[in-house]
Coordinates of C-alpha atoms in Angstrom, one line a residue:
M150 CA 4.2 -34.7 5.9
L151 CA 7.1 -32.3 6.6
R152 CA 9.5 -34.9 5.2
Q153 CA 7.6 -34.9 1.9
L154 CA 7.9 -31.1 1.8
H155 CA 11.6 -31.3 2.5
K156 CA 12.0 -33.6 -0.5
K157 CA 9.7 -31.5 -2.7
L158 CA 11.2 -28.1 -1.8
C159 CA 14.8 -28.9 -2.0
G160 CA 17.3 -26.4 -3.4
R161 CA 20.4 -24.3 -2.8
K162 CA 21.3 -22.1 0.1
V163 CA 20.3 -18.5 0.2
I164 CA 23.0 -16.5 -1.5
V165 CA 23.4 -13.0 -0.1
T166 CA 24.2 -10.4 -2.7
R167 CA 25.8 -6.9 -2.4
M168 CA 23.4 -4.2 -1.4
Y169 CA 25.0 -1.3 -3.2
S170 CA 26.4 -0.7 -6.7
S171 CA 28.9 2.2 -7.2
K172 CA 28.6 2.3 -11.0
E173 CA 25.8 3.9 -12.8
S174 CA 25.0 2.7 -16.3
M175 CA 25.1 5.0 -19.3
E176 CA 21.4 4.1 -19.9
D177 CA 20.5 5.7 -16.6
K178 CA 22.4 8.9 -17.5
L179 CA 20.6 9.1 -20.9
D180 CA 17.1 8.1 -19.7
P181 CA 15.0 11.3 -19.5
L182 CA 12.7 9.7 -16.8
N183 CA 15.7 8.9 -14.6
R184 CA 17.1 12.4 -15.1
L185 CA 13.7 13.9 -14.2
C186 CA 13.5 11.8 -11.1
K187 CA 17.0 12.7 -10.0
I188 CA 16.2 16.3 -10.3
M189 CA 13.1 15.7 -8.2
M190 CA 15.1 13.9 -5.5
S191 CA 17.9 16.4 -5.2
C192 CA 16.5 19.8 -6.0
P193 CA 15.0 22.1 -3.3
K194 CA 11.3 22.7 -3.8
L195 CA 11.7 26.5 -4.5
G196 CA 14.2 25.9 -7.3
L197 CA 12.5 23.0 -8.9
D198 CA 10.8 24.8 -11.8
T199 CA 14.1 26.5 -12.8
E200 CA 16.0 23.3 -12.6
L201 CA 13.4 21.5 -14.7
D202 CA 13.3 24.4 -17.3
Q203 CA 17.1 24.2 -17.6
S204 CA 17.2 20.4 -17.9
G205 CA 15.9 20.5 -21.5
I206 CA 13.6 17.5 -20.7
R207 CA 10.6 17.4 -23.0
I208 CA 7.8 16.0 -20.9
S209 CA 5.3 13.6 -22.3
S210 CA 2.1 12.2 -20.7
E211 CA 3.7 8.8 -20.3
M212 CA 6.8 10.2 -18.7
L213 CA 4.8 12.3 -16.2
D214 CA 2.5 9.4 -15.4
D215 CA 5.5 7.2 -14.6
A216 CA 7.2 10.0 -12.5
L217 CA 4.0 10.7 -10.5
K218 CA 3.6 7.0 -9.8
R219 CA 7.2 6.9 -8.4
F220 CA 6.5 10.1 -6.4
E221 CA 3.1 9.2 -5.2
N222 CA 4.2 9.6 -1.5
A223 CA 5.8 12.9 -2.3
G224 CA 2.6 15.0 -2.1
M225 CA 3.4 18.6 -2.7
L226 CA 6.7 17.9 -4.5
A227 CA 4.7 15.7 -7.0
Y228 CA 2.2 18.6 -7.4
R229 CA 5.0 21.0 -8.3
L230 CA 6.1 18.7 -11.1
F231 CA 2.5 18.3 -12.2
E232 CA 2.0 22.1 -12.3
W233 CA 5.3 22.6 -14.2
A234 CA 4.4 20.0 -16.8
G235 CA 1.0 21.6 -17.4
K236 CA 2.8 24.8 -18.5
Q237 CA 4.9 23.1 -21.1
H238 CA 4.4 23.7 -24.8
N239 CA 2.4 21.1 -26.7
Y240 CA 1.6 19.2 -23.6
E241 CA -1.8 18.3 -22.0
H242 CA -2.4 16.4 -18.8
S243 CA -3.9 12.9 -19.3
T244 CA -6.8 11.7 -17.2
R245 CA -4.4 9.2 -15.7
S246 CA -2.1 12.0 -14.5
Y247 CA -5.0 13.8 -12.9
H248 CA -6.1 10.7 -11.1
T249 CA -2.6 9.9 -9.8
M250 CA -2.3 13.5 -8.6
I251 CA -5.7 13.4 -6.9
E252 CA -4.7 10.2 -5.1
S253 CA -1.4 11.7 -4.0
L254 CA -3.0 14.9 -2.7
A255 CA -5.7 13.1 -0.9
K256 CA -3.2 10.8 0.8
I257 CA -1.7 13.9 2.5
R258 CA -5.1 15.5 3.0
Q259 CA -4.6 18.4 0.7
Y260 CA -8.3 18.3 -0.2
Q261 CA -8.7 21.9 -1.4
I262 CA -6.0 21.5 -4.1
M263 CA -7.6 18.1 -4.9
W264 CA -11.0 19.7 -5.6
D265 CA -9.2 22.5 -7.6
L266 CA -8.0 19.7 -9.9
V267 CA -11.5 18.2 -10.1
N268 CA -12.8 21.6 -11.3
K269 CA -10.1 21.9 -13.9
M270 CA -11.0 18.4 -15.2
K271 CA -14.6 19.5 -15.4
T272 CA -13.7 22.5 -17.6
K273 CA -11.8 20.1 -19.9
G274 CA -14.6 17.5 -20.0
M275 CA -12.3 14.9 -18.5
L276 CA -14.3 13.8 -15.4
N277 CA -15.6 10.3 -15.2
I278 CA -16.9 7.8 -12.6
E279 CA -13.4 6.7 -11.6
T280 CA -12.5 10.2 -10.6
F281 CA -15.2 10.3 -7.9
C282 CA -14.6 6.7 -6.9
I283 CA -10.9 7.6 -6.1
I284 CA -12.0 10.5 -4.0
M285 CA -14.6 8.4 -2.2
R286 CA -12.0 5.8 -1.4
K287 CA -9.5 8.3 -0.1
Y288 CA -12.1 10.1 2.1
A289 CA -13.4 6.8 3.5
R290 CA -9.8 5.6 4.2
A291 CA -9.3 8.9 6.2
Q292 CA -12.6 8.1 8.1
K293 CA -14.2 11.1 6.5
V294 CA -17.5 9.2 5.9
E295 CA -19.8 12.1 5.4
E296 CA -17.4 13.6 2.8
A297 CA -17.3 10.3 0.9
V298 CA -21.1 10.2 0.8
Y299 CA -21.2 13.9 -0.2
T300 CA -18.8 13.2 -3.1
F301 CA -21.3 10.6 -4.4
N302 CA -24.2 12.9 -4.0
I303 CA -22.7 15.9 -5.9
M304 CA -21.5 13.9 -9.0
N305 CA -24.5 15.2 -11.0
K306 CA -23.4 18.8 -10.3
F307 CA -20.2 18.0 -12.2
D308 CA -22.2 16.6 -15.1
V309 CA -21.2 13.0 -14.2
P310 CA -24.5 11.0 -13.6
S311 CA -24.2 8.6 -10.7
N312 CA -24.9 5.0 -11.8
L313 CA -24.5 1.5 -10.4
A314 CA -20.7 1.5 -10.8
A315 CA -20.5 4.7 -8.7
F316 CA -22.9 3.2 -6.1
N317 CA -20.8 0.1 -5.9
G318 CA -17.7 2.3 -5.6
L319 CA -19.2 4.2 -2.6
L320 CA -20.2 1.0 -0.9
S321 CA -16.8 -0.6 -1.5
A322 CA -15.0 2.5 -0.1
L323 CA -17.1 2.4 3.1
C324 CA -16.8 -1.3 3.6
K325 CA -13.0 -1.4 3.1
S326 CA -12.7 1.4 5.7
K327 CA -14.8 -0.5 8.3
N328 CA -17.9 1.5 7.8
V329 CA -20.1 -1.3 6.7
R330 CA -23.1 -0.2 8.8
K331 CA -23.2 3.1 6.9
A332 CA -22.8 1.2 3.6
Q333 CA -25.7 -1.1 4.5
E334 CA -27.8 1.9 5.5
I335 CA -27.1 3.6 2.1
F336 CA -27.8 0.3 0.3
D337 CA -31.1 -0.2 2.0
S338 CA -32.2 3.4 1.1
K339 CA -31.1 3.3 -2.5
K340 CA -31.4 -0.3 -3.7
H341 CA -34.6 0.6 -5.6
E342 CA -32.8 3.5 -7.3
F343 CA -29.7 1.4 -8.3
V344 CA -30.7 -2.2 -8.9
P345 CA -28.0 -4.2 -7.1
D346 CA -25.9 -6.8 -9.0
L347 CA -23.7 -9.6 -7.9
K348 CA -20.8 -7.2 -7.3
T349 CA -23.0 -5.0 -5.0
Y350 CA -23.9 -8.0 -2.8
S351 CA -20.3 -9.3 -2.8
I352 CA -19.1 -5.9 -1.5
L353 CA -21.5 -6.0 1.4
I354 CA -20.9 -9.6 2.2
E355 CA -17.1 -8.9 2.4
G356 CA -17.8 -5.8 4.4
W357 CA -19.8 -7.7 7.1
G358 CA -17.1 -10.3 7.1
R359 CA -14.5 -7.7 7.9
A360 CA -16.8 -6.3 10.7
P361 CA -16.7 -9.2 11.7
N362 CA -20.4 -10.1 11.7
L363 CA -20.9 -13.6 10.1
P364 CA -24.7 -13.7 10.7
K365 CA -25.2 -10.4 8.8
A366 CA -22.9 -11.6 6.0
R367 CA -25.1 -14.8 5.7
E368 CA -28.2 -12.6 5.7
V369 CA -26.9 -10.6 2.8
Y370 CA -25.8 -13.8 1.0
R371 CA -29.4 -15.2 1.3
E372 CA -30.9 -12.0 0.0
M373 CA -28.5 -12.2 -3.0
I374 CA -29.7 -15.7 -3.8
E375 CA -33.4 -14.7 -3.3
V376 CA -33.2 -11.9 -5.9
G377 CA -31.6 -14.3 -8.5
C378 CA -27.9 -13.4 -8.2
N379 CA -26.0 -16.7 -8.1
A380 CA -22.6 -16.9 -6.4
D381 CA -19.6 -16.8 -8.7
I382 CA -15.9 -17.6 -8.1
V383 CA -15.4 -14.1 -6.5
T384 CA -18.3 -14.5 -4.1
Y385 CA -17.2 -18.0 -3.2
G386 CA -13.7 -16.6 -2.4
I387 CA -15.2 -14.0 -0.2
M388 CA -17.2 -16.5 1.8
V389 CA -14.2 -18.8 2.2
D390 CA -12.2 -15.8 3.5
I391 CA -15.0 -14.7 5.9
L392 CA -15.4 -18.2 7.3
C393 CA -11.7 -18.6 7.8
K394 CA -11.3 -15.3 9.6
A395 CA -14.3 -16.2 11.8
G396 CA -12.5 -19.5 12.8
R397 CA -14.9 -21.6 10.8
V398 CA -12.2 -23.2 8.6
D399 CA -14.2 -26.5 8.4
E400 CA -17.1 -24.7 6.9
A401 CA -14.8 -23.0 4.5
V402 CA -13.5 -26.4 3.4
E403 CA -17.1 -27.5 2.8
I404 CA -17.6 -24.5 0.5
V405 CA -14.5 -25.5 -1.5
K406 CA -15.9 -29.0 -1.8
E407 CA -19.3 -27.6 -2.9
M408 CA -17.5 -25.5 -5.6
E409 CA -15.6 -28.6 -6.9
F410 CA -18.9 -30.6 -7.0
S411 CA -20.6 -27.9 -9.1
G412 CA -17.7 -27.7 -11.5
C413 CA -16.3 -24.4 -10.2
R414 CA -12.6 -24.9 -9.6
P415 CA -11.2 -23.1 -6.6
T416 CA -8.7 -20.4 -7.4
S417 CA -5.2 -19.9 -6.1
F418 CA -6.6 -17.0 -3.9
I419 CA -9.0 -19.5 -2.2
Y420 CA -6.1 -21.9 -1.5
S421 CA -3.9 -19.0 -0.2
V422 CA -6.7 -18.1 2.3
L423 CA -6.8 -21.7 3.6
V424 CA -3.0 -22.0 3.8
H425 CA -2.8 -18.7 5.6
T426 CA -5.5 -19.7 8.1
Y427 CA -3.9 -23.0 8.9
G428 CA -0.7 -21.1 9.5
L429 CA -2.3 -18.7 11.9
E430 CA -3.7 -21.7 13.8
N431 CA -0.3 -23.4 13.9
Q432 CA -1.7 -26.3 11.8
I433 CA 1.4 -26.4 9.7
E434 CA 0.8 -29.9 8.3
D435 CA -2.7 -28.9 7.1
A436 CA -1.2 -25.8 5.5
I437 CA 1.3 -28.0 3.6
D438 CA -1.4 -30.6 2.7
T439 CA -3.6 -27.8 1.2
F440 CA -0.7 -26.4 -0.8
L441 CA 0.1 -29.9 -2.2
E442 CA -3.6 -30.6 -2.9
M443 CA -3.8 -27.3 -4.9
E444 CA -0.9 -28.4 -7.1
K445 CA -2.4 -31.9 -7.5
N446 CA -5.7 -30.3 -8.7
G447 CA -3.7 -28.4 -11.4
V448 CA -4.0 -25.0 -9.9
E449 CA -0.7 -23.1 -10.4
A450 CA 0.7 -21.6 -7.2
D451 CA 1.1 -17.8 -7.5
V452 CA 3.1 -15.5 -5.2
A453 CA 0.1 -15.0 -2.9
V454 CA -0.1 -18.8 -2.1
Y455 CA 3.7 -19.0 -1.6
N456 CA 3.5 -15.9 0.7
S457 CA 0.8 -17.7 2.8
L458 CA 3.0 -20.8 3.1
I459 CA 6.0 -18.7 4.0
S460 CA 3.9 -16.9 6.7
A461 CA 2.8 -20.3 8.1
F462 CA 6.4 -21.4 8.5
C463 CA 7.3 -18.1 10.1
K464 CA 4.6 -18.6 12.6
V465 CA 6.1 -21.9 13.7
N466 CA 9.7 -20.6 13.4
K467 CA 10.7 -23.1 10.7
F468 CA 13.0 -20.7 8.7
K469 CA 14.9 -23.5 6.9
N470 CA 11.7 -24.5 5.2
I471 CA 11.2 -20.8 4.2
Y472 CA 14.4 -20.9 2.2
R473 CA 13.3 -24.1 0.6
V474 CA 10.0 -22.4 -0.4
L475 CA 12.0 -19.5 -1.9
N476 CA 14.0 -22.0 -4.0
D477 CA 10.9 -23.8 -5.1
M478 CA 9.5 -20.4 -6.2
Q479 CA 12.6 -19.8 -8.3
L480 CA 12.3 -23.3 -9.9
K481 CA 8.6 -22.6 -10.7
G482 CA 9.4 -19.2 -12.2
V483 CA 7.4 -17.3 -9.5
T484 CA 9.1 -14.1 -8.5
P485 CA 8.9 -13.1 -4.8
N486 CA 7.5 -9.6 -4.2
A487 CA 7.8 -7.0 -1.5
R488 CA 5.2 -8.8 0.6
T489 CA 7.3 -12.0 0.5
C490 CA 10.3 -10.0 1.8
N491 CA 8.2 -8.2 4.5
I492 CA 6.8 -11.5 5.9
I493 CA 10.3 -13.0 6.3
L494 CA 11.8 -9.8 7.7
S495 CA 9.0 -9.4 10.2
G496 CA 9.4 -13.0 11.4
L497 CA 13.2 -12.7 11.8
I498 CA 13.1 -9.3 13.5
A499 CA 10.4 -10.6 16.0
R500 CA 12.8 -13.4 16.9
G501 CA 15.7 -11.0 17.4
E502 CA 17.6 -12.4 14.4
T503 CA 18.4 -9.0 13.0
D504 CA 21.6 -10.0 11.3
D505 CA 19.8 -12.6 9.3
A506 CA 17.1 -10.0 8.6
F507 CA 19.6 -7.7 7.0
K508 CA 21.1 -10.6 5.0
V509 CA 17.6 -11.4 3.6
F510 CA 17.0 -7.7 2.9
R511 CA 20.2 -7.5 0.9
R512 CA 19.4 -10.6 -1.1
M513 CA 15.8 -9.5 -1.9
L514 CA 17.1 -6.2 -3.3
K515 CA 18.3 -8.2 -6.3
I516 CA 15.0 -10.0 -6.7
C517 CA 12.2 -7.4 -6.1
D518 CA 11.7 -3.8 -5.3
P519 CA 11.2 -3.0 -1.6
D520 CA 8.1 -1.1 -0.6
A521 CA 7.5 1.5 2.1
D522 CA 6.9 -1.2 4.7
T523 CA 10.2 -2.9 3.9
Y524 CA 12.3 0.3 4.3
T525 CA 10.3 1.3 7.4
M526 CA 11.0 -2.1 9.1
M527 CA 14.7 -2.0 8.3
I528 CA 15.2 1.6 9.4
K529 CA 13.3 1.0 12.6
M530 CA 15.3 -2.2 13.3
F531 CA 18.6 -0.4 13.0
C532 CA 17.5 2.5 15.1
E533 CA 16.4 0.0 17.8
R534 CA 19.8 -1.6 17.6
N535 CA 21.3 1.9 18.1
E536 CA 22.9 1.6 14.7
V537 CA 21.8 4.9 13.3
K538 CA 24.6 4.9 10.7
M539 CA 23.1 1.7 9.2
A540 CA 19.6 3.2 9.3
H541 CA 21.0 6.2 7.4
K542 CA 22.6 3.9 4.8
V543 CA 19.2 2.2 4.2
W544 CA 17.7 5.7 3.9
K545 CA 20.3 6.8 1.4
Y546 CA 19.9 3.6 -0.6
M547 CA 16.1 4.2 -0.7
K548 CA 16.7 7.7 -2.0
R549 CA 19.2 6.5 -4.6
K550 CA 16.5 4.1 -5.9
Q551 CA 14.3 7.2 -6.2
F552 CA 11.8 5.7 -3.8
V553 CA 9.9 8.5 -1.9
P554 CA 9.5 7.5 1.7
S555 CA 5.9 7.3 3.1
M556 CA 4.7 9.2 6.2
H557 CA 5.3 6.0 8.2
T558 CA 8.9 5.7 7.0
F559 CA 9.6 9.3 7.9
S560 CA 8.1 8.8 11.3
A561 CA 10.0 5.6 12.0
F562 CA 13.4 7.3 11.2
I563 CA 12.5 10.6 13.0
N564 CA 11.4 8.6 16.1
G565 CA 14.6 6.5 15.9
L566 CA 16.8 9.6 15.7
C567 CA 15.0 11.1 18.6
D568 CA 15.6 8.0 20.7
N569 CA 19.3 8.2 19.8
A570 CA 19.3 12.0 20.6
D571 CA 20.3 12.9 17.0
V572 CA 18.3 16.1 17.0
S573 CA 19.9 17.8 14.1
R574 CA 19.2 15.0 11.6
A575 CA 15.7 14.5 13.0
C576 CA 15.0 18.2 12.4
V577 CA 16.2 17.9 8.8
L578 CA 14.0 15.0 8.2
M579 CA 11.0 16.6 9.8
E580 CA 11.4 19.7 7.6
E581 CA 11.7 17.4 4.5
M582 CA 8.6 15.6 5.5
I583 CA 6.7 18.9 5.9
E584 CA 8.1 20.1 2.6
K585 CA 6.6 17.1 0.9
G586 CA 3.2 18.0 2.3
M587 CA 3.1 15.2 4.9
R588 CA 1.8 16.4 8.3
P589 CA 3.8 14.7 11.1
G590 CA 1.9 12.5 13.5
R591 CA 1.2 13.7 17.0
M592 CA 3.6 11.4 18.8
T593 CA 6.4 11.9 16.2
F594 CA 6.2 15.7 16.6
E595 CA 5.9 15.4 20.4
N596 CA 9.1 13.2 20.5
L597 CA 11.1 15.8 18.6
R598 CA 9.5 18.7 20.6
Q599 CA 10.6 17.2 23.9
L600 CA 14.2 16.7 22.6
L601 CA 14.4 20.3 21.2
L602 CA 13.1 21.7 24.5
K603 CA 15.6 19.6 26.4
E604 CA 18.4 21.1 24.3
G605 CA 17.1 24.6 24.6
R606 CA 16.3 24.9 20.8
E607 CA 13.0 26.7 21.1
D608 CA 13.9 28.7 17.9
V609 CA 14.0 25.5 15.8
L610 CA 10.8 24.2 17.4
E611 CA 9.0 27.5 16.5
F612 CA 10.3 27.3 12.9
L613 CA 9.0 23.8 12.5
Q614 CA 5.7 24.7 14.1
L615 CA 5.3 27.6 11.7
K616 CA 5.9 25.4 8.7
I617 CA 3.2 23.0 9.9
N618 CA 0.8 25.8 10.5
H619 CA 1.2 26.9 6.8
M620 CA 0.0 23.5 5.7
V621 CA -3.7 22.8 5.1
R622 CA -5.3 22.6 8.5
E623 CA -5.7 19.0 9.6
P624 CA -5.5 17.6 13.1
L625 CA -2.2 15.8 14.0
S626 CA -2.7 12.1 14.2
D627 CA -0.6 9.0 14.2

């Protein structure tokens, strides 16, 4: 079977491209959005308003939406831009801008400011179901379950009647944050008030599958059928996923056969789940067979299926096959994404092949945009190799690409700098992290604290602690 794949996935060697470009195009210089983002990246927070006023940039809803999306990890810096834009002549915030800003603030747990924005939206008549679904998702992700439920219960006070869509939004938020028991409890108490639909049941089935609790998932599935909701392609996909995660891959295959018999063609997602599961179980030939069967059945492979196949090859350390898969993707016109890159990088780093990991990273820069996980992995890798200069180069490249580091990226670099006794740079990054409204994790702050005490820099430690104390009070957590 592997010989067949070798013939099918033939192609050229991986070509490593240059990571950096010293020239900046004239388009970048003239593009107002790029100018705006460069000001955001380089200007101190206190001088941001003045710098933006003097730039002559005329803000639009579209430009702000794009900028906020780029700076979604920036927290309070993004909020300063949002506030500045709101004061500009002939400009009004869009609902999308409010929602992006609410998500960004909730991510760094600035809940008071988040609710201030909700109240402003209320006065403008801009609130809708999605506003509250965003807040419920963010609260649930932060394991603030009661706050998520409270948000659902007070919707009516904001003149937004709760309906089935909001009910499904609450259940989904709870299930995705591993609070399915609470979701089931709310479902049982309110299912006569909000008549459940297929989506409601699918959310709960998936939630119990994540628990994992296969018997309960089956119970909800049976109730769904009993009330007259027949499974669709989404529900089938969820059941296949649940069974695979429970190690019942044979049952999952039977469901796929049942779907085909009833004229419901499996999707690329379903095939990707099967390929991924076979990969986890080191059944590489079954993974390849499933991939080829998918193509034989006329289902086009998307990036998710290719990622599952790449992950399977990583698991069995067949990296030559991975490069053949990448070439096959190119031939089929399927563009790798950050997830593709991260799977390969993770596999190479785990094997200690860090030089190859860096080569792959540089090549992928020309194909897709890295995400926070990509940068975090590379920075952590170089720090662990005691190559802080290279970690700093990756950091500078990330900034040049106007990508705002996440809390985990900051933490990885600060911890790496502490391990390499680079206390000055670690302090600078810690201050930048705090300035962006990101509260450092307990272990990250403790690492830097110990290093500062060792070097007798209690003054710097006190300064950083004061800055943290001025943030919205939330417990330190990693």
